[in-house]
Amino acid sequence: MVGRAEMMTLDLFTVFLLAFACVPLSWAVPKEYVFDVVAIWTVLCLFALSPATAVWLILIAISLPYVLSSGAKAKGLVAAATITALVLGLIWSRFAPGWAWIGGAFFTLRAIHLVVEWWMGRHPAPKLRESLHYFLFLPVLAAGPINRLPHFQHQLRRRRWDPDKFMTGAERVLLGLVFLYIIASRVGTRLDPEVAQMVAGLGPFWRIWSASAVSWVELFFVFAGATHLALGIALMMGLKLEENFDRPWAARNLIEFWTRWHMSLTRWVQDYVFRPLTALTQQPIFALVAAMLVIGLWHEFSAYYVMWSFWQALGIVVSRLLVQREIGAKVPTRLMTVLGPLGVLAWLSAARPVIGLLLGDIS
């Protein structure tokens, strides 16, 4: 699932332990040089953990300001060429044998965000120092969120010592550790085998469906835990970055779910894929399928994720029809708060066995 394989390529604990060192650095260094030092620390850590990531990310951070600032006379061509190069780089990183990558999917979308905002005239080409600060910020590299440059710069300008903010950040770090290393671990080591034992007598379709449901729950605690760590560390540094989750398992339908789950990704896709394609084609269903394809292939370049994208798009269309026709409107609210999330989890987790049948992996 989402970035999980990429996130687990390297030990997340090591990445976040190194990222936590940014906290004392950020308050020990003179204010005007704080994020220069953080960028240098990020580069040193990346070269130690993944030299390929370090080289690629430095290349992006240095080249983008120059390419964009010098391409004002041919914005469309420059934007198209730059985005193509970024996407090809991401594809290459996914298939390069023996290379460990840290957050390639995340910093690629950050870079495309900059290119599109520049092309649309909503944001000027970043200066070199701004670009280095933005891309070389270790807390968000491994697991997001996909923070945006204007918000990041706004937080840098407003940054000041705030003990309440610092303690809130520390609490989020602790919560992230609990999510990631206690709850997610328990789900994977205890709940998974217990559920597998409960459905052992059923057919392969139902066993895979059950395992998929457990995987979604485990994924939430892994990814939400990593997000709490990233945002908590940033908050301890004086920066309040974009949230990534908003109680997704409280969603009563798939439309609500995808506005609550990995919000920085879904907002990115909404702004840079769904809305432009809807305006261009006047076909929102086509734009929806394209948006879900981007999300699916962002996770993994495979036939499975192409089909996964269509499955999730179908679920959103069905949810929209149910909402428009007020089907379920008479269900008591308290009952809907239980049935809705269960229905969402059932649809999400059904993707694996359904696609397995279509691909011939399940007999």
Short mmCIF file of C-alpha atoms in Angstrom, two decimals:
data_model
loop_
_atom_site.label_atom_id
_atom_site.label_comp_id
_atom_site.label_asym_id
_atom_site.label_seq_id
_atom_site.Cartn_x
_atom_site.Cartn_y
_atom_site.Cartn_z
CA MET A 1 0.00 0.00 0.00
CA VAL A 2 0.80 3.66 0.08
CA GLY A 3 4.43 4.25 0.23
CA ARG A 4 4.65 1.50 2.86
CA ALA A 5 7.25 -0.49 0.97
CA GLU A 6 9.22 2.67 0.33
CA MET A 7 8.86 3.85 3.92
CA MET A 8 10.07 0.50 5.22
CA THR A 9 13.03 0.26 2.83
CA LEU A 10 15.09 1.81 5.59
CA ASP A 11 14.42 1.67 9.29
CA LEU A 12 12.06 4.54 10.01
CA PHE A 13 13.33 4.71 13.56
CA THR A 14 16.81 5.61 12.29
CA VAL A 15 15.45 8.30 9.99
CA PHE A 16 13.31 9.91 12.68
CA LEU A 17 16.05 9.63 15.30
CA LEU A 18 18.31 11.62 12.99
CA ALA A 19 15.45 14.00 12.23
CA PHE A 20 14.92 14.56 15.96
CA ALA A 21 18.44 15.98 16.12
CA CYS A 22 17.05 18.92 14.13
CA VAL A 23 15.18 20.05 17.26
CA PRO A 24 18.20 21.03 19.40
CA LEU A 25 19.97 22.30 16.29
CA SER A 26 17.07 24.60 15.47
CA TRP A 27 17.27 26.36 18.85
CA ALA A 28 21.05 26.33 19.28
CA VAL A 29 21.92 28.03 15.99
CA PRO A 30 21.44 31.77 15.34
CA LYS A 31 17.98 32.35 13.88
CA GLU A 32 19.12 33.51 10.45
CA TYR A 33 21.15 30.32 9.89
CA VAL A 34 18.84 27.70 11.43
CA PHE A 35 17.54 26.15 8.25
CA ASP A 36 20.90 26.36 6.52
CA VAL A 37 22.22 24.12 9.29
CA VAL A 38 19.15 21.86 9.09
CA ALA A 39 19.70 21.50 5.33
CA ILE A 40 23.36 20.60 5.87
CA TRP A 41 22.40 18.06 8.54
CA THR A 42 19.81 16.58 6.18
CA VAL A 43 22.41 16.19 3.43
CA LEU A 44 24.88 14.50 5.80
CA CYS A 45 22.20 12.08 7.00
CA LEU A 46 21.06 11.29 3.47
CA PHE A 47 24.60 10.58 2.30
CA ALA A 48 25.00 8.21 5.25
CA LEU A 49 21.69 6.43 4.66
CA SER A 50 21.09 6.69 0.92
CA PRO A 51 23.67 8.46 -1.27
CA ALA A 52 21.42 8.10 -4.32
CA THR A 53 18.64 10.00 -2.55
CA ALA A 54 21.09 12.69 -1.45
CA VAL A 55 22.43 13.26 -4.96
CA TRP A 56 19.00 13.28 -6.62
CA LEU A 57 17.44 15.57 -4.02
CA ILE A 58 20.34 18.04 -4.07
CA LEU A 59 20.16 18.09 -7.87
CA ILE A 60 16.44 18.94 -7.71
CA ALA A 61 16.89 21.59 -5.02
CA ILE A 62 19.70 23.35 -6.88
CA SER A 63 18.49 23.01 -10.47
CA LEU A 64 14.83 23.98 -10.05
CA PRO A 65 15.47 27.64 -9.11
CA TYR A 66 17.82 28.05 -12.07
CA VAL A 67 15.61 26.21 -14.59
CA LEU A 68 12.43 28.05 -13.60
CA SER A 69 13.97 31.51 -13.29
CA SER A 70 15.62 31.21 -16.71
CA GLY A 71 12.58 29.70 -18.47
CA ALA A 72 10.12 32.57 -18.22
CA LYS A 73 9.90 32.97 -22.03
CA ALA A 74 8.87 29.35 -22.61
CA LYS A 75 6.98 28.47 -19.47
CA GLY A 76 4.84 25.71 -20.96
CA LEU A 77 7.78 23.90 -22.56
CA VAL A 78 10.00 24.28 -19.49
CA ALA A 79 7.24 23.07 -17.16
CA ALA A 80 6.43 20.05 -19.34
CA ALA A 81 10.09 19.08 -19.71
CA THR A 82 10.81 19.50 -16.01
CA ILE A 83 7.78 17.50 -14.88
CA THR A 84 8.65 14.75 -17.38
CA ALA A 85 12.19 14.57 -16.02
CA LEU A 86 10.90 14.40 -12.44
CA VAL A 87 8.43 11.62 -13.23
CA LEU A 88 11.04 9.63 -15.17
CA GLY A 89 13.42 10.03 -12.24
CA LEU A 90 10.78 8.64 -9.89
CA ILE A 91 10.09 5.70 -12.21
CA TRP A 92 13.80 4.96 -12.49
CA SER A 93 14.18 5.03 -8.71
CA ARG A 94 11.42 2.45 -8.36
CA PHE A 95 13.13 -0.03 -10.67
CA ALA A 96 16.81 0.66 -9.89
CA PRO A 97 18.13 -2.61 -8.40
CA GLY A 98 19.87 -2.50 -5.05
CA TRP A 99 19.20 1.18 -4.37
CA ALA A 100 17.60 2.34 -1.14
CA TRP A 101 15.52 5.48 -1.59
CA ILE A 102 14.13 7.77 1.08
CA GLY A 103 10.93 9.63 0.23
CA GLY A 104 11.37 9.82 -3.53
CA ALA A 105 7.61 9.81 -4.11
CA PHE A 106 7.16 12.67 -1.65
CA PHE A 107 9.86 15.05 -2.85
CA THR A 108 8.90 14.42 -6.48
CA LEU A 109 5.39 15.73 -5.81
CA ARG A 110 6.82 18.70 -3.90
CA ALA A 111 8.94 19.54 -6.93
CA ILE A 112 6.02 19.19 -9.35
CA HIS A 113 3.99 21.45 -7.06
CA LEU A 114 6.65 24.16 -7.42
CA VAL A 115 6.78 23.79 -11.20
CA VAL A 116 2.99 23.99 -11.63
CA GLU A 117 2.63 26.97 -9.28
CA TRP A 118 5.37 28.78 -11.23
CA TRP A 119 3.83 27.86 -14.59
CA MET A 120 0.39 29.10 -13.48
CA GLY A 121 1.91 32.36 -12.25
CA ARG A 122 0.75 31.81 -8.68
CA HIS A 123 4.25 31.66 -7.20
CA PRO A 124 7.60 32.93 -8.48
CA ALA A 125 10.55 30.65 -9.04
CA PRO A 126 12.07 29.93 -5.63
CA LYS A 127 15.44 31.36 -4.78
CA LEU A 128 18.26 28.87 -4.25
CA ARG A 129 18.28 29.21 -0.48
CA GLU A 130 14.49 28.87 -0.30
CA SER A 131 14.63 25.73 -2.41
CA LEU A 132 17.36 24.16 -0.28
CA HIS A 133 15.42 24.88 2.92
CA TYR A 134 12.24 23.43 1.45
CA PHE A 135 13.62 20.22 -0.03
CA LEU A 136 16.30 19.50 2.57
CA PHE A 137 14.04 19.30 5.61
CA LEU A 138 14.65 15.87 7.11
CA PRO A 139 11.54 15.47 9.33
CA VAL A 140 9.15 15.21 6.35
CA LEU A 141 11.36 13.35 3.87
CA ALA A 142 10.58 9.75 4.78
CA ALA A 143 6.81 9.81 5.23
CA GLY A 144 5.44 13.24 4.36
CA PRO A 145 3.30 15.20 4.52
CA ILE A 146 3.63 16.68 1.04
CA ASN A 147 3.96 20.18 2.43
CA ARG A 148 3.80 23.17 0.10
CA LEU A 149 6.32 25.94 -0.26
CA PRO A 150 4.10 29.00 0.49
CA HIS A 151 2.90 27.48 3.76
CA PHE A 152 6.43 26.38 4.65
CA GLN A 153 7.82 29.87 4.03
CA HIS A 154 5.00 31.40 6.07
CA GLN A 155 5.90 29.13 8.97
CA LEU A 156 9.58 30.04 8.69
CA ARG A 157 8.73 33.73 8.91
CA ARG A 158 6.44 33.25 11.92
CA ARG A 159 8.76 30.90 13.78
CA ARG A 160 9.46 31.81 17.39
CA TRP A 161 9.97 30.00 20.67
CA ASP A 162 6.65 28.83 22.10
CA PRO A 163 6.78 26.39 25.04
CA ASP A 164 3.17 25.30 24.49
CA LYS A 165 3.86 24.49 20.85
CA PHE A 166 7.05 22.67 21.85
CA MET A 167 5.20 20.49 24.37
CA THR A 168 2.40 19.79 21.88
CA GLY A 169 5.03 18.65 19.42
CA ALA A 170 6.62 16.40 22.03
CA GLU A 171 3.22 14.84 22.75
CA ARG A 172 2.75 14.14 19.05
CA VAL A 173 6.17 12.51 18.88
CA LEU A 174 5.20 10.21 21.77
CA LEU A 175 1.86 9.45 20.12
CA GLY A 176 3.66 8.65 16.88
CA LEU A 177 5.94 6.20 18.68
CA VAL A 178 2.92 4.52 20.26
CA PHE A 179 1.12 4.28 16.91
CA LEU A 180 4.14 3.07 14.99
CA TYR A 181 5.95 0.78 17.39
CA ILE A 182 3.24 -0.48 19.75
CA ILE A 183 -0.19 -0.47 18.09
CA ALA A 184 0.90 -1.18 14.50
CA SER A 185 3.26 -3.86 15.76
CA ARG A 186 0.47 -5.49 17.78
CA VAL A 187 -1.89 -5.39 14.80
CA GLY A 188 0.71 -7.08 12.61
CA THR A 189 1.92 -9.68 15.11
CA ARG A 190 -1.27 -10.48 17.05
CA LEU A 191 -4.42 -9.37 15.22
CA ASP A 192 -3.31 -10.60 11.81
CA PRO A 193 -2.73 -14.23 12.86
CA GLU A 194 -5.87 -14.22 15.03
CA VAL A 195 -8.03 -13.09 12.10
CA ALA A 196 -6.30 -15.58 9.82
CA GLN A 197 -7.16 -18.36 12.26
CA MET A 198 -10.79 -17.21 12.47
CA VAL A 199 -11.28 -17.42 8.69
CA ALA A 200 -9.04 -20.43 8.07
CA GLY A 201 -12.00 -22.57 7.05
CA LEU A 202 -13.25 -20.12 4.43
CA GLY A 203 -12.29 -19.91 0.77
CA PRO A 204 -9.21 -17.99 -0.48
CA PHE A 205 -11.28 -14.95 -1.51
CA TRP A 206 -12.57 -14.42 2.04
CA ARG A 207 -9.20 -15.14 3.64
CA ILE A 208 -7.50 -12.56 1.42
CA TRP A 209 -10.29 -10.05 2.06
CA SER A 210 -9.86 -10.45 5.82
CA ALA A 211 -6.08 -10.13 5.60
CA SER A 212 -6.49 -7.02 3.45
CA ALA A 213 -8.78 -5.42 6.05
CA VAL A 214 -6.20 -6.01 8.78
CA SER A 215 -3.50 -4.57 6.49
CA TRP A 216 -5.49 -1.35 6.05
CA VAL A 217 -5.81 -0.95 9.82
CA GLU A 218 -2.11 -1.68 10.31
CA LEU A 219 -1.23 0.73 7.51
CA PHE A 220 -3.15 3.51 9.20
CA PHE A 221 -1.18 3.16 12.43
CA VAL A 222 2.13 2.89 10.56
CA PHE A 223 1.54 5.90 8.36
CA ALA A 224 -0.33 8.01 10.92
CA GLY A 225 2.39 7.22 13.44
CA ALA A 226 5.10 8.34 11.04
CA THR A 227 3.09 11.49 10.31
CA HIS A 228 2.73 12.27 14.03
CA LEU A 229 6.51 11.92 14.38
CA ALA A 230 7.20 14.20 11.42
CA LEU A 231 4.71 16.89 12.44
CA GLY A 232 5.68 16.62 16.09
CA ILE A 233 9.36 17.16 15.35
CA ALA A 234 8.51 20.10 13.09
CA LEU A 235 6.30 21.57 15.81
CA MET A 236 9.12 21.27 18.35
CA MET A 237 11.20 23.25 15.86
CA GLY A 238 8.51 25.95 15.79
CA LEU A 239 6.83 24.96 12.50
CA LYS A 240 3.20 23.89 12.12
CA LEU A 241 2.97 21.92 8.88
CA GLU A 242 -0.03 20.52 7.02
CA GLU A 243 -1.97 17.66 8.60
CA ASN A 244 -2.19 14.32 6.82
CA PHE A 245 -5.02 12.48 8.57
CA ASP A 246 -8.37 13.55 10.00
CA ARG A 247 -9.99 10.50 11.62
CA PRO A 248 -10.38 8.58 8.34
CA TRP A 249 -12.03 5.61 10.02
CA ALA A 250 -14.89 7.87 11.11
CA ALA A 251 -15.80 8.45 7.45
CA ARG A 252 -19.31 7.25 6.58
CA ASN A 253 -18.60 6.86 2.86
CA LEU A 254 -15.67 6.73 0.47
CA ILE A 255 -15.96 10.41 -0.46
CA GLU A 256 -15.44 11.37 3.17
CA PHE A 257 -12.67 8.80 3.53
CA TRP A 258 -10.57 10.18 0.69
CA THR A 259 -10.87 13.71 2.12
CA ARG A 260 -9.57 12.45 5.47
CA TRP A 261 -6.89 9.93 4.43
CA HIS A 262 -3.41 11.13 3.43
CA MET A 263 -4.84 14.60 2.93
CA SER A 264 -1.68 16.21 1.60
CA LEU A 265 -1.65 13.66 -1.25
CA THR A 266 -5.37 13.85 -2.02
CA ARG A 267 -5.28 17.66 -2.00
CA TRP A 268 -2.24 17.60 -4.29
CA VAL A 269 -4.07 15.31 -6.73
CA GLN A 270 -7.23 17.40 -6.46
CA ASP A 271 -5.37 20.63 -7.24
CA TYR A 272 -3.03 19.37 -9.96
CA VAL A 273 -4.96 16.52 -11.62
CA PHE A 274 -8.69 16.42 -10.85
CA ARG A 275 -9.61 20.11 -11.09
CA PRO A 276 -7.53 20.91 -14.20
CA LEU A 277 -8.83 17.84 -16.05
CA THR A 278 -12.41 18.57 -15.01
CA ALA A 279 -12.08 22.13 -16.33
CA LEU A 280 -10.41 20.94 -19.53
CA THR A 281 -12.70 18.02 -20.40
CA GLN A 282 -15.91 18.82 -18.50
CA GLN A 283 -15.88 15.12 -17.62
CA PRO A 284 -15.54 14.75 -13.83
CA ILE A 285 -15.62 10.94 -13.96
CA PHE A 286 -12.69 10.90 -16.39
CA ALA A 287 -10.85 13.34 -14.12
CA LEU A 288 -11.63 11.16 -11.10
CA VAL A 289 -10.23 8.05 -12.77
CA ALA A 290 -7.10 9.97 -13.79
CA ALA A 291 -6.68 11.28 -10.25
CA MET A 292 -6.98 7.82 -8.74
CA LEU A 293 -4.54 6.48 -11.34
CA VAL A 294 -2.00 9.04 -10.20
CA ILE A 295 -2.54 7.99 -6.58
CA GLY A 296 -2.29 4.31 -7.48
CA LEU A 297 0.84 4.60 -9.62
CA TRP A 298 2.39 6.94 -7.05
CA HIS A 299 2.23 3.97 -4.70
CA GLU A 300 3.58 1.43 -7.17
CA PHE A 301 4.01 1.02 -10.92
CA SER A 302 2.13 -2.24 -11.51
CA ALA A 303 -0.95 -3.71 -13.17
CA TYR A 304 -2.37 -4.32 -9.70
CA TYR A 305 -2.33 -0.63 -8.83
CA VAL A 306 -3.85 0.35 -12.16
CA MET A 307 -6.79 -1.90 -11.36
CA TRP A 308 -6.77 -0.71 -7.74
CA SER A 309 -7.21 2.84 -9.04
CA PHE A 310 -10.28 1.90 -11.09
CA TRP A 311 -11.74 0.04 -8.11
CA GLN A 312 -11.36 3.05 -5.81
CA ALA A 313 -12.76 5.41 -8.46
CA LEU A 314 -15.77 3.11 -8.84
CA GLY A 315 -16.29 3.23 -5.08
CA ILE A 316 -16.32 7.03 -5.09
CA VAL A 317 -18.84 7.10 -7.96
CA VAL A 318 -21.09 4.64 -6.13
CA SER A 319 -20.80 6.69 -2.93
CA ARG A 320 -21.75 9.84 -4.83
CA LEU A 321 -24.85 8.14 -6.28
CA LEU A 322 -25.89 6.87 -2.85
CA VAL A 323 -25.49 10.34 -1.34
CA GLN A 324 -27.35 12.06 -4.19
CA ARG A 325 -30.27 9.64 -3.97
CA GLU A 326 -30.26 9.87 -0.17
CA ILE A 327 -30.01 6.10 0.15
CA GLY A 328 -29.40 5.38 3.78
CA ALA A 329 -30.66 8.81 4.86
CA LYS A 330 -33.25 7.20 7.12
CA VAL A 331 -30.69 5.05 8.91
CA PRO A 332 -30.28 6.30 12.51
CA THR A 333 -27.21 8.49 12.91
CA ARG A 334 -25.67 6.34 15.63
CA LEU A 335 -26.08 3.21 13.52
CA MET A 336 -24.60 4.99 10.48
CA THR A 337 -21.50 5.94 12.47
CA VAL A 338 -20.85 2.20 12.78
CA LEU A 339 -22.12 0.89 9.44
CA GLY A 340 -20.49 3.67 7.38
CA PRO A 341 -16.88 3.05 8.47
CA LEU A 342 -17.38 -0.72 8.23
CA GLY A 343 -18.66 -0.30 4.68
CA VAL A 344 -15.68 1.90 3.81
CA LEU A 345 -13.22 -0.66 5.19
CA ALA A 346 -15.05 -3.48 3.40
CA TRP A 347 -14.80 -1.72 0.02
CA LEU A 348 -11.17 -0.68 0.44
CA SER A 349 -10.04 -4.13 1.52
CA ALA A 350 -12.11 -5.91 -1.14
CA ALA A 351 -9.78 -4.49 -3.79
CA ARG A 352 -7.13 -7.14 -3.14
CA PRO A 353 -9.28 -10.28 -3.58
CA VAL A 354 -11.34 -8.79 -6.43
CA ILE A 355 -8.22 -7.82 -8.37
CA GLY A 356 -6.67 -11.17 -7.49
CA LEU A 357 -9.63 -12.87 -9.17
CA LEU A 358 -9.34 -10.66 -12.25
CA LEU A 359 -5.60 -11.30 -12.54
CA GLY A 360 -6.06 -15.02 -12.05
CA ASP A 361 -4.14 -15.11 -8.78
CA ILE A 362 -7.13 -16.57 -6.91
CA SER A 363 -8.77 -19.74 -8.14
#
